[in-house]
Coordinates of C-alpha atoms in Angstrom, one line a residue:
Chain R
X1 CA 27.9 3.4 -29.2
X2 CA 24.3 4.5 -29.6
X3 CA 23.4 2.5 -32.3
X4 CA 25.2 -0.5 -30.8
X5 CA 23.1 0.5 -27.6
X6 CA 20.1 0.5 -29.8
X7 CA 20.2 -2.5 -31.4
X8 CA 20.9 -4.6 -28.3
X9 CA 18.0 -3.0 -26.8
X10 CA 15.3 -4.1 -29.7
X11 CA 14.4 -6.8 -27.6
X12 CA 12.8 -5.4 -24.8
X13 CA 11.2 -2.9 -27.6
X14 CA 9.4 -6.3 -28.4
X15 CA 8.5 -6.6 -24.5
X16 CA 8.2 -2.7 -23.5
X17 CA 5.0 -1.6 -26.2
X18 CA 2.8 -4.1 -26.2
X19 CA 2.7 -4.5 -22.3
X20 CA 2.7 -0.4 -22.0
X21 CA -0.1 -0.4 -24.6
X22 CA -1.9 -3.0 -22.4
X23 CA -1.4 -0.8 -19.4
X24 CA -2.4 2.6 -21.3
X25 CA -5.6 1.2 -22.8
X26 CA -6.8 -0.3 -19.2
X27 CA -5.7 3.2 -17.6
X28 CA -7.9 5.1 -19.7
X29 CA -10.6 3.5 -18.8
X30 CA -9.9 5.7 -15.5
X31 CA -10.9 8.4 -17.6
X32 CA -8.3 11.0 -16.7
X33 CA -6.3 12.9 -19.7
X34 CA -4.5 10.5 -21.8
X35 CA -1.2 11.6 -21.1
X36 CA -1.2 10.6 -17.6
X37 CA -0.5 7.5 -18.5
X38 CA 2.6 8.4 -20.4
X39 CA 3.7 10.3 -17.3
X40 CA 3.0 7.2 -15.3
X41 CA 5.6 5.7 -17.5
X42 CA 7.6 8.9 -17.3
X43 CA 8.1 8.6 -13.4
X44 CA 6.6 5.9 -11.8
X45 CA 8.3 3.0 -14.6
X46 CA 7.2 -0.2 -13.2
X47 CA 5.1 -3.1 -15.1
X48 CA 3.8 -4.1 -12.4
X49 CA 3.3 -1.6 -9.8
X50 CA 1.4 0.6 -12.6
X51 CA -1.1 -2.3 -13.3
X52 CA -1.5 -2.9 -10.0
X53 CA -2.2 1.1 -9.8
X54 CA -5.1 1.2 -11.9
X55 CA -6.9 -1.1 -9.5
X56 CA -6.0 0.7 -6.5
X57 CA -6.6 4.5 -8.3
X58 CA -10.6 3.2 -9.2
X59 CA -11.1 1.8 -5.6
X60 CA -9.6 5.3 -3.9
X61 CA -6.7 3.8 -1.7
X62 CA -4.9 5.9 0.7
X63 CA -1.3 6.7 -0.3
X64 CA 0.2 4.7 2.6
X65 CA -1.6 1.7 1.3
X66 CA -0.1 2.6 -1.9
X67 CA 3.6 3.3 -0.5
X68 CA 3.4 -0.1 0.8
X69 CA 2.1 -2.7 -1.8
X70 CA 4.2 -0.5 -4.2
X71 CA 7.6 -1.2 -2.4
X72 CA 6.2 -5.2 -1.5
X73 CA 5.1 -5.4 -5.1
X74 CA 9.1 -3.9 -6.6
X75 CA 11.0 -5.4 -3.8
X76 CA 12.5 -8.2 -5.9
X77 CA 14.7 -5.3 -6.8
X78 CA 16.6 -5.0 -4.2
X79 CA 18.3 -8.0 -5.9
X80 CA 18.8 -6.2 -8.9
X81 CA 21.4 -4.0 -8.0
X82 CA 24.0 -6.3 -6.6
X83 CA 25.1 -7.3 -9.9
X84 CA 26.0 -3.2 -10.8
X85 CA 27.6 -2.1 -7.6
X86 CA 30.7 -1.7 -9.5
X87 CA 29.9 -1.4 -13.2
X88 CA 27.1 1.9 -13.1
X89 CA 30.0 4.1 -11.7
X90 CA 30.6 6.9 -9.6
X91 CA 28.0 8.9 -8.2
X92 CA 26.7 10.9 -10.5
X93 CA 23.2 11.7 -12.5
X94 CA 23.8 9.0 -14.9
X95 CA 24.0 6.5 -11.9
X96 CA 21.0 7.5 -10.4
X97 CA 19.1 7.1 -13.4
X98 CA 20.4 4.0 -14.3
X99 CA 19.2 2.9 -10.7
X100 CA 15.9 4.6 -11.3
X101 CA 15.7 2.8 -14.5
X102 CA 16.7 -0.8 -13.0
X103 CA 13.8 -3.0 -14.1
X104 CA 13.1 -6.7 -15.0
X105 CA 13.9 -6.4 -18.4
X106 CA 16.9 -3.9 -18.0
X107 CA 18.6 -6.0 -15.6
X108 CA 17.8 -9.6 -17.6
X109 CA 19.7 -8.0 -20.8
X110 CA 22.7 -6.4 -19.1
X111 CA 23.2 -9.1 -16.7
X112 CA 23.3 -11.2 -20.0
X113 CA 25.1 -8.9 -22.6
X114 CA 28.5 -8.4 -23.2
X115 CA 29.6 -4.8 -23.2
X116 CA 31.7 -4.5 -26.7
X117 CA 35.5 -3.9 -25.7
X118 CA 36.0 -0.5 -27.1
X119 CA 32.5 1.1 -24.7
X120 CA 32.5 2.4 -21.2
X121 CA 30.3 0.4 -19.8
X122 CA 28.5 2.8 -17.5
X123 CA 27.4 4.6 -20.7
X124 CA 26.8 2.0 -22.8
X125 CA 24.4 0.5 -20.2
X126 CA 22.7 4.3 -20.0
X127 CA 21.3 4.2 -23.6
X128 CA 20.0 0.5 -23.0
X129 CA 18.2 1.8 -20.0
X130 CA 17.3 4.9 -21.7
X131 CA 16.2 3.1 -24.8
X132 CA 14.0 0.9 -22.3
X133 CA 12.3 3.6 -20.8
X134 CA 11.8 5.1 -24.2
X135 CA 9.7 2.3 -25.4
X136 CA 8.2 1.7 -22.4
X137 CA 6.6 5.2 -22.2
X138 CA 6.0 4.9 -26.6
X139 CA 3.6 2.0 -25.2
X140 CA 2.1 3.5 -22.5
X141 CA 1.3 6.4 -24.6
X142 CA 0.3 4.7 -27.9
X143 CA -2.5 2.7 -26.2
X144 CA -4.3 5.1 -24.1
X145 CA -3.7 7.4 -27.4
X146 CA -5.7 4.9 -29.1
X147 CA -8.1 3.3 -26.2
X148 CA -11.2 4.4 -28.4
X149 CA -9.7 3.9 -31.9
X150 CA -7.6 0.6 -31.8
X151 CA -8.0 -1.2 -34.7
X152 CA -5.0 -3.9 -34.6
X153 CA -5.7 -6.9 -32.4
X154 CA -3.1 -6.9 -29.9
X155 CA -4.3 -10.1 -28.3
X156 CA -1.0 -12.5 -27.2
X157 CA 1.2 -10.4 -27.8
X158 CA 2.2 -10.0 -24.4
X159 CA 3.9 -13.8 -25.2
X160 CA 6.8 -11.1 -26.5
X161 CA 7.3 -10.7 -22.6
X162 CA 7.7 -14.5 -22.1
X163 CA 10.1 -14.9 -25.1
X164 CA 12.1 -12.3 -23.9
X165 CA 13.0 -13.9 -20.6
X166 CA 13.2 -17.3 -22.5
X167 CA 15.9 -16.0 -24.6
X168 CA 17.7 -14.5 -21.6
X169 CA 17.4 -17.5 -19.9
X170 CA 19.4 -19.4 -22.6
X171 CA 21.8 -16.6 -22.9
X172 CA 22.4 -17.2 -19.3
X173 CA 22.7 -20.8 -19.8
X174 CA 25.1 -20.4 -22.2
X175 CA 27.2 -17.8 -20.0
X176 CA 27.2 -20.0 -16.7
X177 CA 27.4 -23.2 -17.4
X178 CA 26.6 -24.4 -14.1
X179 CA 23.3 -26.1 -13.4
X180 CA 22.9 -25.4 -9.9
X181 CA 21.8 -21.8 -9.8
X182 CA 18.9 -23.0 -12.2
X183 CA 18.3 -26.7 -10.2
X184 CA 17.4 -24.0 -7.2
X185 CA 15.6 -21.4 -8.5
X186 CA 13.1 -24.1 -10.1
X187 CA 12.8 -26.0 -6.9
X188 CA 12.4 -22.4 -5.1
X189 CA 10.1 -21.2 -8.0
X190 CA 8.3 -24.0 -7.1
X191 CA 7.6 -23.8 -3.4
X192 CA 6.9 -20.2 -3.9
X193 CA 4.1 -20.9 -6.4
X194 CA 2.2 -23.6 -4.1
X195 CA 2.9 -21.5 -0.9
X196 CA 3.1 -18.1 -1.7
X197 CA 1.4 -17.5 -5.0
X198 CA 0.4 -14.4 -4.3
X199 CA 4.2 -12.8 -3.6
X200 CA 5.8 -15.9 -5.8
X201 CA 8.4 -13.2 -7.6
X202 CA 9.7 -12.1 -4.3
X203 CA 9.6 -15.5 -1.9
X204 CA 11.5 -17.5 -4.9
X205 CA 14.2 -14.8 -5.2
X206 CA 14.6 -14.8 -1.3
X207 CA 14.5 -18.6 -1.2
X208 CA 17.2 -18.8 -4.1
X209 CA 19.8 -16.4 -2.7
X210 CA 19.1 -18.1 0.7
X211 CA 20.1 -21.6 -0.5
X212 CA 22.7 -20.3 -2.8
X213 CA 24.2 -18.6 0.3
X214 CA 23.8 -21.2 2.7
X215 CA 25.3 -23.7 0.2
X216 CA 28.5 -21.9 0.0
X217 CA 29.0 -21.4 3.6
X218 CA 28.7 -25.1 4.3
X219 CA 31.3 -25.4 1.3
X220 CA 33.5 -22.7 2.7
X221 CA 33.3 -24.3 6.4
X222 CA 33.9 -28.2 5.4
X223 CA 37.0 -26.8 3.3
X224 CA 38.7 -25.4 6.2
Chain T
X1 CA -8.9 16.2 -2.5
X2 CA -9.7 16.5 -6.2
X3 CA -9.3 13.5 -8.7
X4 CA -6.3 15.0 -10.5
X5 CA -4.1 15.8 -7.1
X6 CA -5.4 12.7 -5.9
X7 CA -3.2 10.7 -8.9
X8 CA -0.9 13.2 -8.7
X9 CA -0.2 12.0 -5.2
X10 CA -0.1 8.4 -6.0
X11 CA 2.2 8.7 -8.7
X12 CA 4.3 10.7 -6.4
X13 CA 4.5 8.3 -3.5
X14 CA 4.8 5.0 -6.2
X15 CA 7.9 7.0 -7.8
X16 CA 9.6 7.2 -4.8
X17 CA 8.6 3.8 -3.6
X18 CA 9.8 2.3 -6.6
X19 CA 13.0 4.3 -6.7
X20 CA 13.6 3.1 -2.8
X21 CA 13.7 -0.5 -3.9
X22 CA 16.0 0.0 -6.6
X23 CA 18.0 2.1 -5.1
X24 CA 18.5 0.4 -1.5
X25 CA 21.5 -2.4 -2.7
X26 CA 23.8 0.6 -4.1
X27 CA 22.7 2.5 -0.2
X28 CA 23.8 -0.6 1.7
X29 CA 26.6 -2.1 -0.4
X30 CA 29.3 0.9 -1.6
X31 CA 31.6 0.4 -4.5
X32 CA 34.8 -1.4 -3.9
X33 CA 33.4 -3.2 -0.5
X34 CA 32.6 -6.2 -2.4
X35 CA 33.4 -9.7 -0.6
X36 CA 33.9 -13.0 -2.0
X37 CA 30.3 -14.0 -0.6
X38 CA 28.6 -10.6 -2.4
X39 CA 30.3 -11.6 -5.6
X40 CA 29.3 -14.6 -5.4
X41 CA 25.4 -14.2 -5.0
X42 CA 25.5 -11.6 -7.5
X43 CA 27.3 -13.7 -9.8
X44 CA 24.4 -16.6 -9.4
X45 CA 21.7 -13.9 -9.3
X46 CA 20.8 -13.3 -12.7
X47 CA 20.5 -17.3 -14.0
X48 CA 18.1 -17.9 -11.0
X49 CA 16.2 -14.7 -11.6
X50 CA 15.9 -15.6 -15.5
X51 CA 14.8 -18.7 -14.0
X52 CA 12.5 -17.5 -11.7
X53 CA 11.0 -14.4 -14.3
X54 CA 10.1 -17.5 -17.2
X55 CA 7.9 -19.9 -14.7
X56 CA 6.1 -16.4 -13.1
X57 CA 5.3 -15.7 -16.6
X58 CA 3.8 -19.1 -17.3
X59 CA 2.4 -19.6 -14.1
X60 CA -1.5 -18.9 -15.2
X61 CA -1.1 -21.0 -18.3
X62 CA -4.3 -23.5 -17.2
X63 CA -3.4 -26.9 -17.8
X64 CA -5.5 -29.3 -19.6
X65 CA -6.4 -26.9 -22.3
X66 CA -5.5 -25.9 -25.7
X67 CA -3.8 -23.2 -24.2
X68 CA -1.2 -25.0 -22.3
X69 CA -0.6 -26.7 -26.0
X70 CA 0.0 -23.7 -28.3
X71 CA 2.5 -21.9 -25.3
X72 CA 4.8 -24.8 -25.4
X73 CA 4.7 -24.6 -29.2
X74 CA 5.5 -20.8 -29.0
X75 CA 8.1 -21.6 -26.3
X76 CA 9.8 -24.6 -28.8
X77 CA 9.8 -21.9 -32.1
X78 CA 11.5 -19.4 -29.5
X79 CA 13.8 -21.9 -28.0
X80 CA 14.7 -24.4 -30.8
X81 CA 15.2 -20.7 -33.4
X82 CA 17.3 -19.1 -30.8
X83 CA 19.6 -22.2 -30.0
X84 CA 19.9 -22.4 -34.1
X85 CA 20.3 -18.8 -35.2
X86 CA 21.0 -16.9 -31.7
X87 CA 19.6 -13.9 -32.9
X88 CA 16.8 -12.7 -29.7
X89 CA 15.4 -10.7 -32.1
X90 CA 13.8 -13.1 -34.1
X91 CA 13.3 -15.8 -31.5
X92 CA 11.0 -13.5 -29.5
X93 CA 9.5 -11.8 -32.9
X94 CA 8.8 -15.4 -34.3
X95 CA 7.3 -17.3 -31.1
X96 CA 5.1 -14.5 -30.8
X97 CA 3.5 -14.5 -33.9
X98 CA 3.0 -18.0 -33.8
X99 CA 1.1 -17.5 -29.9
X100 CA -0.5 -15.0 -31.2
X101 CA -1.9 -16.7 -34.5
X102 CA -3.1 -19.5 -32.3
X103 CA -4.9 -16.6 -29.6
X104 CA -6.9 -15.2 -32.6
X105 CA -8.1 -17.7 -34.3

């Protein structure tokens, strides 16, 4: 099961170290002890929210400030979850790390994977999200390891991000088979971009589930 | 407050602000309460978040430049390897050599 677990995960590998070197080489620039930024990746384990940290950390924000655009910044997943109220399990450890350790790229691949017959699936999805985490940290670590010494030109490789996504996108193509759930989140992506530019993640995933909602109740109503 | 309790701090309160968002759907929605409307929207989540997660990605790519030229070129190796092959592996390995080949040089 690991190595299954493993080998499914490879892709985010591709996504996880170059963005977590990205993120270690801009942190040092902080100048704190390089392995602040693998414990950054340790317990905080969020793209985003950890870019967006090294701004806030070099301007001195208070913490309230930082409690606030944190949860604003992650709360596209609130989303996430729905799709694993069932399959993480019972209350346990392992579900509240695999909660802990629901992010973008976790959730794309096991909302697109098919667990293998013969796996529990609450396990097989901990190793993914443990491998994730793994390589996110790996990143994190190997570029503010080698802020000073970096020889290899990283430059574009944070296209592996993009690729990733596009490949789950077709993966999801292939699984649904439905256009309308893509028809709405373009339309939604969309308005979000020329409104909301600034929260596009978040109005685009509200606006989708929104339609997609109010869709099927005027289905459910004109069937009855 | 010194500078290392200070990110101490803020790592602190970003874990458990992080951890809230994430955690909140599995708080609000127990195991085994599912409706057909629940289903449903988690059902159609994940294609419109794919959706959604690709365009945010591409949103800065400037158009009129050479730019927006090589990322659809990246895009149609990624795309038009994984609809032949299906292996993600090398869809996302290959379209990001060929971005980043066209970044550096």
């Amino acid at each position: 099961m690991i190595r299954s677990a493993l080998k499914i995960s490879l892709p985010i590998l591709f996504g996880f170290v170059p963005l977590g070197i990205a993120f270690g080489l801009l942190f040092q620039e902080l100048g704190y002890p390089w392995y602040f930024a693998s414990l950054m990746g340790i317990f905080v384990y969020a793209g985003a929210a950890q870019f967006m940290a090294i701004g806030l950390l070099s301007s001195g924000i208070g913490l309230l400030e930082i409690a606030i655009s944190t949860f604003f910044l992650n709360s596209r997943h609130m989303f996430y979850g729905l799709a694993f109220l069932e399959s993480f399990g019972n209350w346990n450890l392992r579900k509240l790390y695999l909660i802990f350790g629901l992010t973008d790229e976790t959730y794309a691949l096991m909302t697109t994977i098919k667990v293998p017959k013969h796996f529990t699936k609450e396990r097989y999805y901990f190793f993914i999200t443990l491998f994730a985490q793994m390589y996110w940290v790996l990143g994190c670590t190997i570029g503010a390891l080698t802020a000073n010494a970096l020889s290899f030109n990283t430059n574009g490789m944070e296209f592996a991000a993009t690729a990733l996504f596009v490949v789950l996108l077709i993966e999801q193509w292939i699984k649904v088979k439905r256009l309308l759930p893509f028809i709405i989140a373009f339309i939604a992506s969309g308005i979000a971009l020329f409104f909301f530019i600034k929260h596009m993640l978040l109005v685009a995933i509200i606006l989708s589930i929104g339609s997609i909602v109010l869709l099927r109740l005027i289905k459910t109503n004109s069937n009855e | 407050m010194n500078e290392i309790n200070y990110l101490l701090a803020v790592m602190l309160v970003m874990t458990v602000s992080t951890y809230i968002t994430r955690l909140t759907p599995f708080l609000l929605f127990g195991k085994g309460q599912e409706s057909s409307l629940l289903n449903y929207i988690s059902k159609s989540t994940p294609p419109m978040v794919m959706t959604i997660l690709v365009i945010y990605m591409l949103k800065d790519v400037e158009y009129f430049t050479f730019e927006i030229v090589y990322t659809f070129i990246a895009l149609l190796v990624t795309t038009g390897l994984h609809i032949y092959k299906r292996n993600a592996l090398l869809s996302i390995v290959s379209g990001t050599v060929v971005y980043m080949i066209f970044v550096q040089t």
